[in-house]
Amino acid sequence: SASLSERSEQMRDKLRKWREDNHRNSEQIVDVGEELINEHASKLGDDIWIIYEQVMIAALDCSRDDLAWTCLQELKRQFPGSQRVKRLAGMRLEALEKYEDASKQYDSILQDDPTNTAARKRKISILKAQGKSAEAIRELNEYLEQFVGDQEAWHELSELYINEHDYGKAAFCLEELMMTNPHNHLYCEQYAEVKYTQGGLENLELSRKYFAQALKLNNRNMRALFGLYMSASHIAASPKVNATVKKANVKYATWATNQINRAYQLAGRGTKENKCSVKAVEEMLESITMS
Amino acid sequence: MSIKLTTQAYCKMLLHAAKYPHCAVNGLLVAEKQKEKKKDSHSTPILCVDCIPLFHGTLALAPMLEVALTLIDTWCKENKYVIAGYYQANERTKDFRPNQFAEKVGARIAENFSEAAMIMVDSTRFTMGCYEPILAIYDHHENKWKCRDCNADCFEDWCEAQKITSALLEGRSYESLIDFDNHLDDLRNDWTNPEINKSVLHLC
């Protein structure tokens, strides 16, 4: 019937959007995907294989081994001997916490294809899952010496360093990302956050510059706006800066506060919480102009 | 001296952890400001009446945490609350010990509120049924964090907390839970979570 195929179209579109956005909303993917597979498989054409893969990974996230197994069998049948399917089988072993078996699975992929980046990255994920951060960091560094353009890997490494409070090395990873993605406001903003966390006047000034840069690239980035306010206010309040620098930073901080105020006014529907946020922002403004 | 949790506070903590099972999450607990300093400070435990979910994912960065603390501090003053605790659930399920970051934030909160508690969520015991409290509560004594046993006594009403938290988990209320990260993504997202507060009240 017309409405039934409409429904399957909608579900298909949802899954496609979630794939494109790399959304980890696994419960929803399982809900939609399971229904699609069970009741509308015939309408999916060749899309069905990528959907099986997407649903399988989501099923692993939700401990739905029954569903994951079904998807895996379909993929094995359709693509016998595929490395991509072998990797999925490995992920299932990881989900079952059978790390040694999973590792062997990835090793067998690498024997046939030593450049298989997916298998190498899964091995590093196993180290992460086992809490072996130092080893994961070491392996990831080695991986990046070979695959220096892998952005996902650089970003993962920056996060591993941040969790170890090694902000200097995290900053280095983000510098790599900013070099190859100069228009990405998120990398700028994250770099600024790392610099701010490192502390010290020089790092604060750098963080302010990069928060400002992130705002130039995307003037709706609230983290960059708040970050600009925080870094500029701290610089202005520092006893180590001269009057010129202080004046300039008060100006930046004031500008940021006004922008923040405006953003809240635009967003606010007069809700109690937004009124309080606006009040807090006003108090922030008062505190800089007073000093 | 020791803190107790209301259903609303416990519930929102667990919903936050449930919304991001693959991430570390953290947040604050707030208590009503005591009117006067009681002479016998051991008599009434501090009641944490609400929970403000903060971040998910990479926790150990300073700027947004400072922003959140500043804004929430102002909100607290308006509502006669005080920030009384900090909670964290680590990324790895099996890892429920407080790390350096949790201790740092906890210590900062303790500067303004001496009886502040640090709470770690034990995800290994996290079930839909919520049959047992899954928290480890740490009190600050002589610059060290000491773990206290968490049982039904740590709650204003454990039976109610268990029942309502379980019901909201089953109903997937965590999908609509807002943390401070969500708020920074879109300022219209309300980190006080009025809808979930209503649901909790409704089920009481």
Coordinates of N, CA and C in Angstrom, one line a residue, chain A residues 24 27-28 31 97 128-131 159 162-163 165 167 189-190 192-194 196-197 211 222-223 226-227 230 234 260 263-264 267 269 271-274 276-277 279-281 283-284, chain B residues 18 22 55 57-64 66-67 70-71 74-75 77-79 91-92 94 99-101 104 128 172 174-175 180-192:
Chain A
R24 N 25.7 8.3 16.8 CA 25.7 7.1 17.6 C 24.4 6.9 18.4
E27 N 20.1 3.0 20.0 CA 18.8 2.5 20.3 C 17.8 2.8 19.1
Q28 N 17.9 4.0 18.7 CA 16.9 4.4 17.6 C 17.2 3.7 16.3
D31 N 15.8 0.3 16.6 CA 14.3 0.3 16.5 C 13.9 0.4 15.0
E97 N 33.4 -8.9 24.7 CA 34.6 -8.8 25.5 C 35.6 -10.0 25.3
K128 N 42.2 0.5 24.3 CA 41.4 1.6 25.0 C 40.3 0.9 25.9
A129 N 39.6 -0.1 25.4 CA 38.6 -0.7 26.1 C 39.2 -1.4 27.4
Q130 N 40.4 -1.9 27.2 CA 41.0 -2.6 28.4 C 41.7 -1.6 29.3
G131 N 41.5 -0.3 29.1 CA 42.1 0.7 30.0 C 43.6 0.8 29.8
E159 N 42.2 13.3 22.1 CA 41.3 12.9 23.2 C 42.0 12.1 24.2
I162 N 44.3 14.3 26.2 CA 43.5 15.1 27.1 C 43.1 14.3 28.4
N163 N 42.7 13.1 28.2 CA 42.3 12.3 29.3 C 43.5 12.0 30.2
H165 N 45.7 14.2 30.8 CA 46.2 15.5 31.1 C 47.5 15.9 30.5
Y167 N 48.3 18.0 28.0 CA 47.7 19.0 27.1 C 48.6 19.5 26.0
E189 N 38.4 25.8 18.0 CA 37.8 26.0 19.4 C 38.4 25.0 20.4
Q190 N 38.5 23.7 19.9 CA 39.1 22.7 20.8 C 40.5 23.0 21.2
A192 N 41.9 25.9 21.3 CA 41.8 27.0 22.3 C 41.5 26.5 23.7
E193 N 40.6 25.6 23.8 CA 40.3 25.0 25.1 C 41.4 24.3 25.7
V194 N 42.2 23.6 24.9 CA 43.4 22.9 25.4 C 44.4 23.9 25.9
Y196 N 44.0 27.0 26.9 CA 43.4 27.6 28.1 C 43.7 26.7 29.3
T197 N 43.4 25.4 29.1 CA 43.6 24.4 30.2 C 45.1 24.3 30.6
F211 N 40.1 31.2 20.0 CA 38.6 31.3 20.2 C 38.1 32.4 19.2
M222 N 29.0 29.0 20.4 CA 28.8 29.5 21.7 C 30.1 29.2 22.6
R223 N 30.6 28.1 22.4 CA 31.8 27.7 23.2 C 33.0 28.7 22.9
F226 N 32.0 32.1 24.6 CA 32.3 32.0 26.0 C 33.8 32.0 26.3
G227 N 34.5 31.2 25.5 CA 35.9 31.0 25.6 C 36.6 32.4 25.5
M230 N 36.1 34.3 28.6 CA 36.9 33.8 29.8 C 38.4 34.1 29.6
H234 N 40.5 36.8 32.0 CA 41.6 36.4 32.8 C 42.9 37.1 32.5
I260 N 27.1 37.5 23.9 CA 26.5 36.4 24.7 C 25.1 36.8 25.1
A263 N 22.8 36.7 22.2 CA 22.5 35.3 21.9 C 21.4 34.7 22.8
Y264 N 21.5 35.1 24.1 CA 20.5 34.6 25.1 C 19.2 35.3 24.8
A267 N 17.6 33.6 22.0 CA 17.1 32.2 22.3 C 16.0 32.2 23.3
R269 N 12.9 32.5 25.6 CA 11.4 32.7 25.5 C 10.9 33.3 26.8
T271 N 12.0 32.2 29.6 CA 11.9 31.1 30.6 C 12.8 31.5 31.8
K272 N 12.5 30.9 32.9 CA 13.1 31.2 34.1 C 14.6 31.0 34.0
E273 N 15.0 29.9 33.4 CA 16.4 29.6 33.3 C 17.2 30.5 32.4
N274 N 16.6 30.9 31.3 CA 17.3 31.9 30.4 C 17.4 33.2 31.1
C276 N 17.9 33.7 34.2 CA 19.0 33.6 35.1 C 20.3 33.6 34.4
S277 N 20.4 33.0 33.2 CA 21.6 33.0 32.4 C 21.9 34.4 32.0
K279 N 21.1 37.1 33.5 CA 21.5 37.8 34.7 C 23.0 37.5 35.0
A280 N 23.3 36.2 34.9 CA 24.7 35.8 35.2 C 25.6 36.5 34.2
V281 N 25.2 36.6 33.0 CA 26.0 37.3 32.0 C 26.2 38.8 32.3
E283 N 26.1 40.0 35.3 CA 27.0 40.1 36.4 C 28.5 39.9 36.0
M284 N 28.7 39.1 34.9 CA 30.0 38.9 34.4 C 30.5 40.2 33.8
Chain B
A18 N 22.7 7.3 31.3 CA 22.0 6.4 30.4 C 21.9 7.0 29.0
H22 N 28.3 5.5 26.1 CA 29.6 5.3 25.5 C 30.5 6.4 25.9
F55 N 28.6 17.7 31.3 CA 29.2 17.4 30.0 C 29.2 15.9 29.8
G57 N 31.6 13.1 27.2 CA 32.7 13.0 26.3 C 34.0 13.3 26.9
T58 N 34.7 14.3 26.4 CA 36.0 14.7 26.9 C 35.7 15.7 28.1
L59 N 36.0 15.3 29.3 CA 35.6 16.1 30.5 C 36.8 17.0 30.9
A60 N 38.0 16.6 30.6 CA 39.1 17.3 31.3 C 39.6 18.6 30.7
L61 N 38.7 19.4 30.3 CA 39.1 20.7 29.8 C 38.5 21.8 30.7
A62 N 39.2 22.9 30.9 CA 38.8 23.9 31.9 C 37.7 24.9 31.5
P63 N 37.9 25.5 30.2 CA 37.0 26.7 30.0 C 35.5 26.5 30.2
M64 N 34.9 25.5 29.6 CA 33.5 25.4 29.6 C 33.0 25.0 31.0
E66 N 34.4 26.1 33.7 CA 34.4 27.4 34.5 C 33.1 28.2 34.1
V67 N 32.8 28.2 32.8 CA 31.5 28.9 32.4 C 30.3 28.3 33.1
T70 N 30.2 29.2 36.8 CA 29.8 30.6 37.0 C 28.3 30.8 36.8
L71 N 27.8 30.3 35.7 CA 26.3 30.4 35.4 C 25.5 29.7 36.5
T74 N 25.3 31.5 39.8 CA 24.3 32.6 39.8 C 22.9 32.0 39.9
W75 N 22.6 31.0 39.2 CA 21.3 30.3 39.2 C 21.0 29.8 40.7
K77 N 22.2 31.1 43.4 CA 21.9 32.2 44.3 C 20.5 32.7 44.2
E78 N 20.0 32.7 42.9 CA 18.6 33.1 42.7 C 17.6 32.1 43.4
N79 N 18.0 30.8 43.5 CA 17.1 29.8 44.0 C 17.4 29.4 45.4
E91 N 34.2 6.7 31.2 CA 33.9 6.2 29.9 C 33.9 4.7 29.9
R92 N 34.9 4.1 30.6 CA 34.9 2.6 30.7 C 34.0 2.1 31.8
K94 N 33.9 -0.5 33.5 CA 34.6 -1.1 34.7 C 35.4 -0.2 35.5
N99 N 39.1 9.8 39.3 CA 40.4 10.1 38.7 C 40.8 11.5 39.2
Q100 N 42.0 12.0 38.7 CA 42.5 13.2 39.2 C 41.6 14.4 38.9
F101 N 40.9 14.3 37.7 CA 40.0 15.4 37.4 C 38.8 15.5 38.3
K104 N 39.9 17.0 41.5 CA 40.2 18.5 41.4 C 38.9 19.3 41.5
M128 N 18.1 -1.5 34.4 CA 16.8 -0.8 34.2 C 16.0 -0.9 35.4
R172 N 12.5 5.7 28.5 CA 13.5 6.4 27.7 C 13.5 7.9 27.8
Y174 N 15.6 9.6 29.1 CA 17.0 10.1 29.0 C 17.2 10.7 27.6
E175 N 16.3 10.3 26.6 CA 16.5 10.9 25.3 C 16.2 12.4 25.3
F180 N 24.7 20.5 30.0 CA 25.2 21.8 29.7 C 25.8 21.8 28.3
D181 N 26.4 20.7 27.8 CA 26.9 20.6 26.5 C 25.8 20.8 25.5
N182 N 24.6 20.2 25.7 CA 23.5 20.4 24.8 C 23.1 21.8 24.8
H183 N 23.1 22.5 26.0 CA 22.8 23.9 26.1 C 23.7 24.8 25.2
L184 N 25.0 24.4 25.3 CA 26.0 25.2 24.5 C 25.8 25.0 23.0
D185 N 25.3 23.8 22.6 CA 25.0 23.5 21.2 C 23.8 24.3 20.7
D186 N 22.8 24.5 21.7 CA 21.6 25.3 21.3 C 21.1 25.9 22.6
L187 N 21.2 27.2 22.7 CA 20.9 27.9 24.0 C 19.4 27.7 24.5
R188 N 18.6 27.3 23.5 CA 17.2 27.0 23.9 C 17.0 25.8 24.8
N189 N 18.0 24.9 24.7 CA 18.0 23.7 25.5 C 18.2 24.1 27.0
D190 N 17.3 23.6 27.9 CA 17.2 24.1 29.2 C 17.8 23.1 30.2
W191 N 19.0 23.4 30.8 CA 19.7 22.5 31.6 C 19.1 22.3 33.0
T192 N 18.0 23.0 33.2 CA 17.3 22.7 34.5 C 16.3 21.5 34.3

